[in-house]
Coordinates of C-alpha atoms and ligand atoms in Angstrom, one line a residue:
M1 CA -3.6 -14.4 9.6
T2 CA -3.4 -10.6 8.8
T3 CA -4.9 -10.6 5.4
H4 CA -5.1 -6.9 4.3
S5 CA -7.8 -8.1 1.9
A6 CA -11.2 -6.5 1.3
R7 CA -14.3 -8.7 1.1
P8 CA -15.1 -9.8 -2.5
P9 CA -17.8 -7.5 -4.0
K10 CA -21.3 -8.8 -4.5
G11 CA -22.2 -10.4 -7.8
T12 CA -21.7 -13.8 -9.5
A13 CA -18.4 -12.7 -11.0
F14 CA -17.0 -12.9 -7.4
D15 CA -18.8 -16.0 -6.2
A16 CA -15.7 -18.2 -6.8
W17 CA -13.9 -16.4 -3.9
R18 CA -16.9 -17.0 -1.5
N19 CA -17.9 -20.5 -2.4
W20 CA -14.6 -22.3 -3.2
R21 CA -14.8 -24.4 0.0
D22 CA -18.3 -25.6 -0.8
H23 CA -17.1 -27.7 -3.8
E24 CA -16.4 -31.3 -2.8
G25 CA -13.9 -33.8 -4.0
A26 CA -11.9 -33.1 -7.2
E27 CA -14.1 -30.2 -8.1
G28 CA -13.0 -28.5 -4.9
I29 CA -9.4 -28.8 -6.1
V30 CA -10.4 -27.0 -9.3
A31 CA -12.2 -24.4 -7.2
A32 CA -8.9 -23.6 -5.5
G33 CA -7.0 -23.6 -8.9
I34 CA -9.1 -20.9 -10.5
L35 CA -8.3 -18.5 -7.7
A36 CA -4.6 -18.4 -8.7
A37 CA -2.8 -15.4 -10.0
N38 CA -2.6 -15.3 -13.8
A39 CA -1.5 -12.7 -16.2
R40 CA -4.1 -10.0 -17.0
N41 CA -6.7 -12.3 -15.4
V42 CA -7.3 -14.1 -18.7
Q43 CA -7.7 -17.3 -16.8
P44 CA -6.0 -19.4 -19.5
W45 CA -7.1 -22.8 -18.2
R46 CA -9.5 -25.7 -18.6
F47 CA -9.8 -28.7 -16.4
A48 CA -11.1 -32.3 -16.7
V49 CA -11.9 -34.6 -13.8
D50 CA -12.3 -38.4 -13.9
A51 CA -13.3 -40.1 -10.6
D52 CA -11.8 -43.5 -9.9
D53 CA -13.4 -46.4 -7.9
E54 CA -11.2 -46.0 -4.8
G55 CA -12.4 -42.5 -3.9
G56 CA -9.6 -40.9 -5.8
A57 CA -9.6 -39.0 -9.0
R58 CA -7.5 -37.9 -12.0
L59 CA -7.4 -34.2 -12.7
R60 CA -6.1 -32.7 -15.9
L61 CA -5.1 -29.1 -16.3
Y62 CA -5.0 -27.7 -19.9
A63 CA -3.9 -24.4 -21.4
D64 CA -6.9 -22.7 -23.0
L65 CA -5.2 -21.3 -26.1
S66 CA -8.2 -19.2 -27.0
R67 CA -7.4 -17.0 -24.1
R68 CA -3.9 -15.9 -25.2
Q69 CA -2.8 -12.3 -24.6
G70 CA -1.4 -11.9 -28.2
A71 CA 1.3 -9.3 -28.5
L72 CA 1.7 -9.0 -24.8
D73 CA 2.7 -12.7 -24.4
P74 CA 3.8 -13.8 -27.9
F75 CA 5.5 -17.0 -26.7
D76 CA 3.0 -18.0 -24.0
R77 CA 5.5 -17.5 -21.2
E78 CA 2.9 -15.8 -18.9
L79 CA 0.2 -18.3 -19.9
Y80 CA 2.2 -21.2 -18.7
V81 CA 3.3 -19.4 -15.5
G82 CA -0.4 -18.8 -14.7
L83 CA -1.0 -22.5 -15.2
G84 CA 1.8 -23.2 -12.7
C85 CA 0.1 -20.8 -10.2
A86 CA -3.2 -22.7 -10.6
L87 CA -1.4 -26.0 -10.2
E88 CA 0.2 -24.9 -6.9
N89 CA -3.2 -23.9 -5.5
M90 CA -4.5 -27.3 -6.6
V91 CA -1.7 -29.2 -4.9
L92 CA -2.1 -27.2 -1.6
A93 CA -5.9 -27.7 -1.7
A94 CA -5.5 -31.5 -2.4
R95 CA -3.2 -31.9 0.6
A96 CA -5.4 -29.8 2.9
R97 CA -8.5 -31.8 1.9
G98 CA -7.1 -35.3 2.6
F99 CA -5.6 -36.3 -0.8
A100 CA -2.1 -37.3 -1.7
P101 CA -1.5 -35.5 -5.1
H102 CA 0.8 -37.0 -7.6
V103 CA 1.7 -34.4 -10.2
E104 CA 2.9 -35.3 -13.7
L105 CA 3.9 -32.2 -15.8
L106 CA 3.3 -32.2 -19.6
P107 CA 2.3 -35.8 -19.7
D108 CA 1.4 -35.9 -23.4
D109 CA 4.3 -35.3 -25.8
G110 CA 1.9 -34.7 -28.6
D111 CA -0.1 -32.1 -26.7
P112 CA 1.8 -29.2 -25.0
A113 CA -1.6 -27.7 -24.0
H114 CA -2.0 -30.6 -21.5
A115 CA 0.0 -28.9 -18.8
A116 CA -0.3 -31.4 -16.0
T117 CA -2.2 -34.4 -14.7
V118 CA -2.8 -34.6 -10.9
R119 CA -3.7 -38.0 -9.6
L120 CA -5.5 -37.8 -6.3
E121 CA -5.2 -40.7 -3.9
R122 CA -6.7 -40.7 -0.4
G123 CA -4.1 -39.5 2.1
E124 CA -3.6 -37.5 5.3
A125 CA -5.1 -34.0 5.4
T126 CA -2.2 -31.5 5.8
A127 CA -3.3 -28.0 6.7
S128 CA -1.0 -25.1 5.7
E129 CA -0.9 -21.4 6.0
L130 CA -0.5 -21.1 2.3
Y131 CA -3.7 -23.0 1.7
D132 CA -5.5 -20.9 4.2
A133 CA -4.3 -17.8 2.4
I134 CA -5.9 -18.8 -1.0
P135 CA -9.1 -16.8 -0.7
Y136 CA -7.4 -13.7 0.6
R137 CA -4.6 -13.5 -2.0
H138 CA -5.1 -10.6 -4.4
T139 CA -2.6 -8.7 -6.6
N140 CA -2.1 -5.3 -4.9
R141 CA -1.6 -2.3 -7.2
G142 CA -1.8 0.3 -4.5
P143 CA 1.0 2.0 -2.6
F144 CA 3.1 0.2 0.0
R145 CA 4.1 1.7 3.3
P146 CA 7.8 2.8 3.7
Q147 CA 8.8 -0.2 5.8
P148 CA 11.8 -2.3 4.7
M149 CA 11.7 -6.1 4.3
P150 CA 14.0 -7.7 6.9
E151 CA 16.7 -9.8 5.4
P152 CA 15.7 -13.0 7.3
L153 CA 12.2 -12.7 5.9
L154 CA 13.5 -12.3 2.4
Q155 CA 15.6 -15.5 2.9
E156 CA 12.6 -17.3 4.3
I157 CA 10.6 -16.4 1.2
A158 CA 13.5 -17.5 -1.1
G159 CA 13.4 -20.9 0.6
L160 CA 9.7 -21.5 -0.2
G161 CA 10.3 -23.6 -3.2
R162 CA 13.5 -25.4 -2.4
A163 CA 12.2 -28.7 -1.2
D164 CA 10.1 -29.8 -4.2
L165 CA 10.7 -27.1 -6.8
P166 CA 14.5 -27.2 -7.4
A167 CA 14.6 -25.5 -10.8
P168 CA 13.1 -22.1 -10.0
A169 CA 15.0 -19.7 -7.7
L170 CA 14.4 -16.3 -6.3
L171 CA 16.6 -13.2 -6.8
W172 CA 16.0 -10.2 -4.5
F173 CA 16.7 -6.5 -5.3
S174 CA 16.2 -4.9 -1.9
E175 CA 19.0 -2.4 -1.5
E176 CA 18.1 1.2 -2.6
K177 CA 20.6 1.3 -5.5
D178 CA 19.4 -2.1 -6.8
R179 CA 15.8 -1.1 -6.5
A180 CA 16.6 2.1 -8.4
R181 CA 18.2 0.1 -11.2
V182 CA 15.2 -2.3 -11.6
A183 CA 12.8 0.7 -11.3
E184 CA 14.5 2.5 -14.1
H185 CA 14.3 -0.5 -16.5
L186 CA 10.7 -1.2 -15.5
T187 CA 9.7 2.4 -16.4
A188 CA 11.5 2.2 -19.7
A189 CA 9.8 -1.2 -20.5
T190 CA 6.4 0.3 -19.6
E191 CA 7.0 3.2 -22.0
A192 CA 8.0 0.8 -24.7
I193 CA 4.8 -1.3 -24.2
I194 CA 2.5 1.7 -24.5
A195 CA 4.4 3.0 -27.5
D196 CA 3.9 -0.4 -29.3
E197 CA 0.4 -0.2 -30.8
D198 CA -0.2 -3.9 -30.9
Q199 CA 0.8 -4.4 -27.2
S200 CA -1.3 -1.4 -26.2
L201 CA -4.3 -2.8 -28.1
A202 CA -3.7 -6.3 -26.6
G203 CA -3.9 -4.9 -23.1
H204 CA -7.0 -2.8 -23.7
R205 CA -8.9 -5.9 -24.9
W206 CA -9.0 -7.3 -21.4
F207 CA -10.2 -4.1 -19.7
R208 CA -13.7 -4.5 -18.1
K209 CA -15.2 -1.2 -17.0
S210 CA -18.7 -1.5 -15.7
D211 CA -20.2 -4.0 -13.3
R212 CA -22.4 -5.3 -16.2
D213 CA -19.3 -5.9 -18.3
I214 CA -17.7 -7.9 -15.4
E215 CA -20.9 -10.0 -14.9
R216 CA -21.0 -10.7 -18.6
S217 CA -17.3 -11.5 -18.8
P218 CA -15.9 -12.4 -15.4
D219 CA -12.2 -12.0 -16.3
G220 CA -9.7 -9.3 -17.3
M221 CA -8.7 -6.1 -15.5
T222 CA -11.2 -4.0 -13.5
V223 CA -11.3 -0.5 -12.1
D224 CA -11.4 -1.8 -8.5
T225 CA -8.2 -3.8 -8.9
Q226 CA -6.1 -0.7 -9.9
G227 CA -5.1 0.2 -6.4
M228 CA -6.8 3.5 -6.2
P229 CA -8.5 4.7 -2.9
P230 CA -12.1 3.3 -2.8
L231 CA -13.7 6.7 -3.4
L232 CA -11.7 7.3 -6.6
S233 CA -12.5 3.7 -7.8
A234 CA -16.2 4.4 -7.3
L235 CA -15.9 7.6 -9.2
G236 CA -13.8 5.9 -12.0
K237 CA -16.7 3.4 -12.6
R238 CA -19.2 6.2 -13.0
L239 CA -17.2 8.2 -15.5
P240 CA -17.2 7.3 -19.2
S241 CA -14.6 4.7 -20.2
P242 CA -11.2 6.2 -20.6
S243 CA -9.6 6.1 -24.0
R244 CA -6.9 3.5 -24.6
R245 CA -4.3 6.2 -24.5
T246 CA -5.6 7.7 -21.3
A247 CA -5.6 4.2 -19.7
D248 CA -2.0 3.7 -20.9
R249 CA -0.9 7.0 -19.4
F250 CA -2.6 6.2 -16.1
W251 CA -0.7 2.9 -16.0
L252 CA 2.6 4.6 -16.7
R253 CA 2.0 7.2 -14.0
Q254 CA 0.9 4.6 -11.4
T255 CA 4.0 2.6 -12.2
R256 CA 6.3 5.5 -11.9
E257 CA 4.7 7.2 -8.9
V258 CA 3.2 4.4 -6.9
H259 CA 4.3 0.8 -7.8
L260 CA 8.1 1.4 -8.2
P261 CA 8.9 4.0 -5.5
T262 CA 6.9 2.3 -2.7
A263 CA 8.2 -1.2 -3.3
A264 CA 10.2 -2.5 -0.3
A265 CA 11.9 -5.0 -2.7
F266 CA 11.7 -6.4 -6.1
G267 CA 11.9 -10.2 -6.6
M268 CA 12.7 -12.1 -9.8
V269 CA 11.9 -15.8 -10.2
T270 CA 14.7 -17.2 -12.3
V271 CA 14.9 -20.6 -14.1
P272 CA 17.5 -22.4 -16.1
D273 CA 15.4 -22.0 -19.3
A274 CA 12.6 -19.5 -19.5
T275 CA 11.5 -21.0 -22.9
S276 CA 10.9 -24.4 -21.3
L277 CA 7.2 -25.1 -20.5
R278 CA 8.3 -27.2 -17.6
D279 CA 10.4 -24.3 -16.1
R280 CA 7.5 -21.9 -16.6
I281 CA 5.0 -24.1 -14.8
Q282 CA 7.4 -24.8 -11.9
G283 CA 8.3 -21.1 -11.7
G284 CA 4.6 -20.3 -11.6
R285 CA 4.2 -22.7 -8.7
L286 CA 6.9 -20.9 -6.8
L287 CA 5.4 -17.5 -7.7
Q288 CA 2.0 -18.6 -6.3
R289 CA 3.6 -19.8 -3.1
I290 CA 5.4 -16.5 -2.6
H291 CA 2.2 -14.6 -3.1
L292 CA 0.3 -16.8 -0.7
F293 CA 3.1 -16.6 1.9
A294 CA 3.1 -12.8 1.6
T295 CA -0.7 -12.8 2.1
A296 CA -0.4 -15.0 5.2
R297 CA 2.1 -12.6 6.7
G298 CA 0.2 -9.4 6.0
L299 CA 2.5 -8.4 3.1
A300 CA 1.4 -7.5 -0.4
V301 CA 2.6 -8.5 -3.8
G302 CA 2.3 -6.7 -7.2
H303 CA 3.4 -8.3 -10.4
L304 CA 5.6 -6.2 -12.7
N305 CA 6.5 -8.1 -15.9
M306 CA 7.1 -5.3 -18.3
M307 CA 10.8 -6.3 -18.9
T308 CA 10.1 -9.9 -19.9
V309 CA 7.0 -8.7 -21.9
R310 CA 9.3 -6.4 -23.9
A311 CA 12.1 -9.0 -24.2
D312 CA 9.7 -11.5 -25.8
R313 CA 8.1 -8.9 -28.0
E314 CA 11.6 -7.8 -29.3
R315 CA 12.3 -11.4 -30.1
Q316 CA 9.0 -11.8 -31.9
T317 CA 9.4 -8.7 -34.0
G318 CA 13.1 -9.1 -34.7
Q319 CA 14.1 -5.9 -32.9
P320 CA 17.5 -5.6 -31.1
P321 CA 17.4 -7.5 -27.8
R322 CA 17.4 -4.5 -25.5
F323 CA 15.5 -6.0 -22.6
D324 CA 17.1 -9.4 -22.9
S325 CA 20.4 -7.7 -22.3
V326 CA 19.0 -5.7 -19.4
L327 CA 17.6 -8.9 -17.8
A328 CA 20.9 -10.8 -18.4
E329 CA 22.8 -8.0 -16.6
L330 CA 20.4 -7.9 -13.7
V331 CA 20.5 -11.7 -13.2
G332 CA 24.3 -11.8 -13.6
D333 CA 24.4 -15.6 -14.1
P334 CA 24.6 -17.0 -17.6
D335 CA 22.9 -20.2 -16.4
R336 CA 19.8 -18.5 -15.1
Q337 CA 17.0 -16.5 -16.9
T338 CA 14.3 -14.2 -15.6
L339 CA 10.9 -15.8 -15.7
V340 CA 8.8 -13.2 -13.8
T341 CA 9.3 -10.1 -11.7
F342 CA 7.3 -8.7 -8.8
R343 CA 7.3 -6.1 -6.0
I344 CA 6.7 -6.9 -2.3
G345 CA 6.1 -4.7 0.7
H346 CA 3.6 -3.7 3.5
P347 CA 0.3 -2.6 1.9
A348 CA -1.1 0.8 2.7
Q349 CA -4.6 -0.4 1.7
P350 CA -6.2 -3.8 1.0
A351 CA -6.4 -5.1 -2.5
A352 CA -9.7 -5.9 -4.3
A353 CA -10.7 -9.3 -5.6
A354 CA -10.5 -9.8 -9.4
P355 CA -13.5 -11.6 -11.0
R356 CA -13.4 -15.3 -11.9
R357 CA -15.2 -17.6 -14.2
S358 CA -17.0 -20.4 -12.3
V359 CA -15.8 -24.0 -11.9
A360 CA -18.6 -25.1 -14.2
A361 CA -17.4 -22.7 -16.9
V362 CA -13.8 -24.2 -17.0
L363 CA -14.6 -27.9 -16.6
R364 CA -14.7 -29.8 -19.9
Ligands
LIG401 C1 2.7 -14.5 -15.1 C2 2.0 -13.3 -14.5 C3 2.2 -12.0 -15.0 C4 1.6 -10.9 -14.5 N1 2.0 -9.7 -14.9 C5 1.4 -8.6 -14.3 C6 1.9 -7.3 -14.6 O1 2.8 -7.1 -15.4 N2 1.3 -6.2 -14.1 C7 0.2 -6.4 -13.2 O2 -0.3 -5.3 -12.7 N3 -0.2 -7.6 -12.8 C8 0.4 -8.7 -13.4 N4 0.0 -9.9 -13.0 C9 -1.1 -10.1 -12.0 C10 -2.4 -10.5 -12.7 O3 -2.9 -9.4 -13.4 C11 -3.4 -11.0 -11.6 O4 -2.9 -12.2 -11.1 C12 -4.8 -11.2 -12.2 O5 -5.4 -10.0 -12.6 C13 -5.7 -11.8 -11.2 O6 -5.8 -11.1 -10.1 P1 -5.5 -11.6 -8.7 O7 -4.0 -12.0 -8.7 O8 -5.8 -10.5 -7.7 O9 -6.3 -12.8 -8.4 C14 0.6 -11.1 -13.5 C15 0.3 -12.4 -13.0 C16 1.0 -13.5 -13.5 C17 0.7 -14.8 -12.9

């Protein structure tokens, strides 16, 4: 496997990447779950494990609503997508470790925070390249090399969910003119987010600057994961914390000058109903598979959800639905809605690991 992934830094905030295979039984499945992609690294999950007498177990995955992103995710779209990402890692880990996982989504009508129950029965161990990619998958916010994505590869990625995730689908924007359209709207959405005081504040809340901050609170966004060359990252950590406005400007500049122009293609996961918790979880599962597949093949993924973030915010605040209209036009199918958007390509540099809370911290 070509991983293009740096080794996780020292420190307990990164132990989860190193010791995830050491956890046994159902806890080992949780250890895989917590390494999933999740918006702003808020890690919006809690888990419960009950062992049964036959060597199996019942695992419950819950939304942790105390870890909401506020104005950046006013209707919990991204929160449930992140739970779907975790669930996919858990299913892959269960199969690889000799369990047959039976997934029930949203099993409790009275409790939407109960996202899924996974019953684990003893079964055949099924290895997969996606499972093997779990500890190497990191969101890449650096530049990508100017190398196009071949059409057959895009088609292979689009087929990743088809067998057992029929609701979500993948839409590609790979031609230059289509990439330019998406890039223009993503820039406008980024500008709108940083011009919205509450959204800017909500993002800043999850910024962790020093190694001490990260050890104390192993979550959120760090300097090392911003995709800068290692020397600049090291310097960034020594300088005083940037003001919120400086950080916002940095993000806009990176978006405009690095993330958008170097993307080989943009992908959109679409679903029949982006407000449905079920569609969000299933879409998150597909997103995680895409990211793991990319990792296994030496490709990189960066998530760019500014358009949906703005569309949800406009709905929350009663503004005219500018980005809902943009998304509807990009999707071009009244029966499908954008769930999430990402860029893909060949990384120019490895991505750094983001911190994680431990299995013990998220088990209830
Ligand atoms: C639903 C969802 C939305 C995300 N949105 C963005 C985004 O707009 N910009 C970004 O840089 N990263 C985004 N991410 C990536 C997360 O920030 C990233 O997964 C998290 O920080 C953990 O890092 P890791 O993926 O390297 O483990 C998103 C991830 C998910 C699952």
